[in-house]
PDB file of C-alpha atoms in Angstrom:
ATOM      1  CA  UNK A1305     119.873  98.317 123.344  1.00 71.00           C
ATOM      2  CA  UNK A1306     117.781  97.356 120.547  1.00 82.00           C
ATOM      3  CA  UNK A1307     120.834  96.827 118.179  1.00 94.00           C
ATOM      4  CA  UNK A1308     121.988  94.132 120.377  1.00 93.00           C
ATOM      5  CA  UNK A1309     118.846  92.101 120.080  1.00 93.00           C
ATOM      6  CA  UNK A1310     118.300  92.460 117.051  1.00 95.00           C
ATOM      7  CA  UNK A1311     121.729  91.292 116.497  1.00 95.00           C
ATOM      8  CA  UNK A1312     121.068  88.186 119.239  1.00 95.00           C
ATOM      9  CA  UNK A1313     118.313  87.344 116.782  1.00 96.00           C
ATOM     10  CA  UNK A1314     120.296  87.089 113.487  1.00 96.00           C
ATOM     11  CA  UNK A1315     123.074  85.169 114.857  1.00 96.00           C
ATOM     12  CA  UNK A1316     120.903  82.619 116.042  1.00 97.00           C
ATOM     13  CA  UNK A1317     118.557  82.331 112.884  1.00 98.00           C
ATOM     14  CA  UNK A1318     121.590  81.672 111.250  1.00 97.00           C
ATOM     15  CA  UNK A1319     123.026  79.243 113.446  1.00 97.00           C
ATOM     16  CA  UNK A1320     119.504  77.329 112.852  1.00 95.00           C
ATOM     17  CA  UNK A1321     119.464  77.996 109.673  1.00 96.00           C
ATOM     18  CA  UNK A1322     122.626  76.153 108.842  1.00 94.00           C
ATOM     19  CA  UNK A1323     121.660  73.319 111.716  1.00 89.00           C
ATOM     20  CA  UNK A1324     118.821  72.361 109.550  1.00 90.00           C
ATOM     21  CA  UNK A1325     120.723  72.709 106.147  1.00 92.00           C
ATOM     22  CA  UNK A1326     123.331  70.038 107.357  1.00 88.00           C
ATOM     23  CA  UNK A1327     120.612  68.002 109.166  1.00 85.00           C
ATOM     24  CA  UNK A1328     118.583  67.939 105.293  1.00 88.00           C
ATOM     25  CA  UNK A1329     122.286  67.621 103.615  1.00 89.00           C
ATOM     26  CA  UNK A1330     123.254  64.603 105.907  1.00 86.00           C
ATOM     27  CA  UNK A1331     120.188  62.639 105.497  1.00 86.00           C
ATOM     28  CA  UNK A1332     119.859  59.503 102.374  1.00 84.00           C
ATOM     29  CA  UNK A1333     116.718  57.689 102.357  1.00 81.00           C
ATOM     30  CA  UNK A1334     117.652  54.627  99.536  1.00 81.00           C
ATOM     31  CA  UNK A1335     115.376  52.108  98.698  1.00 82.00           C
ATOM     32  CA  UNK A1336     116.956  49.275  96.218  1.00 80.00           C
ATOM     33  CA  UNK A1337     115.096  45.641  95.355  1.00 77.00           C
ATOM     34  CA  UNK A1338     117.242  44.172  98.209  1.00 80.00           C
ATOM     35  CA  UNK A1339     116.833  46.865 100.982  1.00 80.00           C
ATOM     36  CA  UNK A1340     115.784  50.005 102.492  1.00 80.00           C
ATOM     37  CA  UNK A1341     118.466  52.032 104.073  1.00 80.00           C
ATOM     38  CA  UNK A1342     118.120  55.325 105.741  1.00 81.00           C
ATOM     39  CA  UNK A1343     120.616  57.217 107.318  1.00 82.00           C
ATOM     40  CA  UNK A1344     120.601  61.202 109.220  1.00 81.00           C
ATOM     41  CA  UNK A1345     123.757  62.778 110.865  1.00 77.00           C
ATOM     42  CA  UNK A1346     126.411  64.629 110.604  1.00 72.00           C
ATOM     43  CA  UNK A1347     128.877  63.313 113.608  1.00 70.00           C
ATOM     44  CA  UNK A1348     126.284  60.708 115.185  1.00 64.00           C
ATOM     45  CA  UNK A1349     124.771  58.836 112.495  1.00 69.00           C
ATOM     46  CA  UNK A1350     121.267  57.652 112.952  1.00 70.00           C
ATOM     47  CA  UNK A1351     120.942  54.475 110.724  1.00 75.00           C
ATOM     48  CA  UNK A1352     118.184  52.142 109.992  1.00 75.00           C
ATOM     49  CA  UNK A1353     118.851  49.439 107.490  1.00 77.00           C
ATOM     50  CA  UNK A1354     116.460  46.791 106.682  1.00 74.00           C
ATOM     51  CA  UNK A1355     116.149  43.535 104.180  1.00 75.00           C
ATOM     52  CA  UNK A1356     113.356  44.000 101.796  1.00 62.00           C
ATOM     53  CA  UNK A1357     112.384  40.807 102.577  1.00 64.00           C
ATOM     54  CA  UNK A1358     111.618  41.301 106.361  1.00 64.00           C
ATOM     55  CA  UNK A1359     109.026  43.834 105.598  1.00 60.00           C
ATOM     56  CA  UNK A1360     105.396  42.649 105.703  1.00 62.00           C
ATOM     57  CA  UNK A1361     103.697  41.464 102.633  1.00 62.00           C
ATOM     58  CA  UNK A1362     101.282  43.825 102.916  1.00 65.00           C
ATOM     59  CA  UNK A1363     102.826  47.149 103.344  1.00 59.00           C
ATOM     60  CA  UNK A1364     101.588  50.403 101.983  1.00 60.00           C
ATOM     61  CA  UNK A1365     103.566  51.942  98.948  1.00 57.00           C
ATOM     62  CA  UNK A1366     105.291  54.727 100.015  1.00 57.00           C
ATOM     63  CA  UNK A1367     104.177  57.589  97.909  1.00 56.00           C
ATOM     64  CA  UNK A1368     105.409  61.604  98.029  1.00 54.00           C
ATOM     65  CA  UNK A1369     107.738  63.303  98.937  1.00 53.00           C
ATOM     66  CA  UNK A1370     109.976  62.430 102.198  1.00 52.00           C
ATOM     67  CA  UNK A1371     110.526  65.335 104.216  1.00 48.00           C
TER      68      UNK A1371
END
């Protein structure tokens, strides 16, 4: 009945729920004088790394909040 589905819909707020609290635990976003280095995952790491130098000249600040 109704308990069941209402039950259906708890369990799987939850499990998304804790999906996106280990996807937002998981993820660094590091910027140093020497490179930028961001990195998402909890068992398959997406990485991007990149030499402050190899970035164009004329690159917009980044300002705010990353989300």
């Amino acid at each position: 009945g109704l308990t069941y589905i209402t039950l259906a819909a708890i369990v799987l707020s939850a499990i998304w729920l804790l999906v996106r609290y280990l996807k937002w635990v998981t993820t660094n976003f590091v910027i140093t004088g020497d490179r930028i280095i961001f990195r998402q995952g909890v068992f398959a790491k997406l990485k991007f790394d990149r030499l402050a130098a190899q970035l164009p000249k004329d690159a917009e600040p980044l300002s705010g909040e990353v989300a």
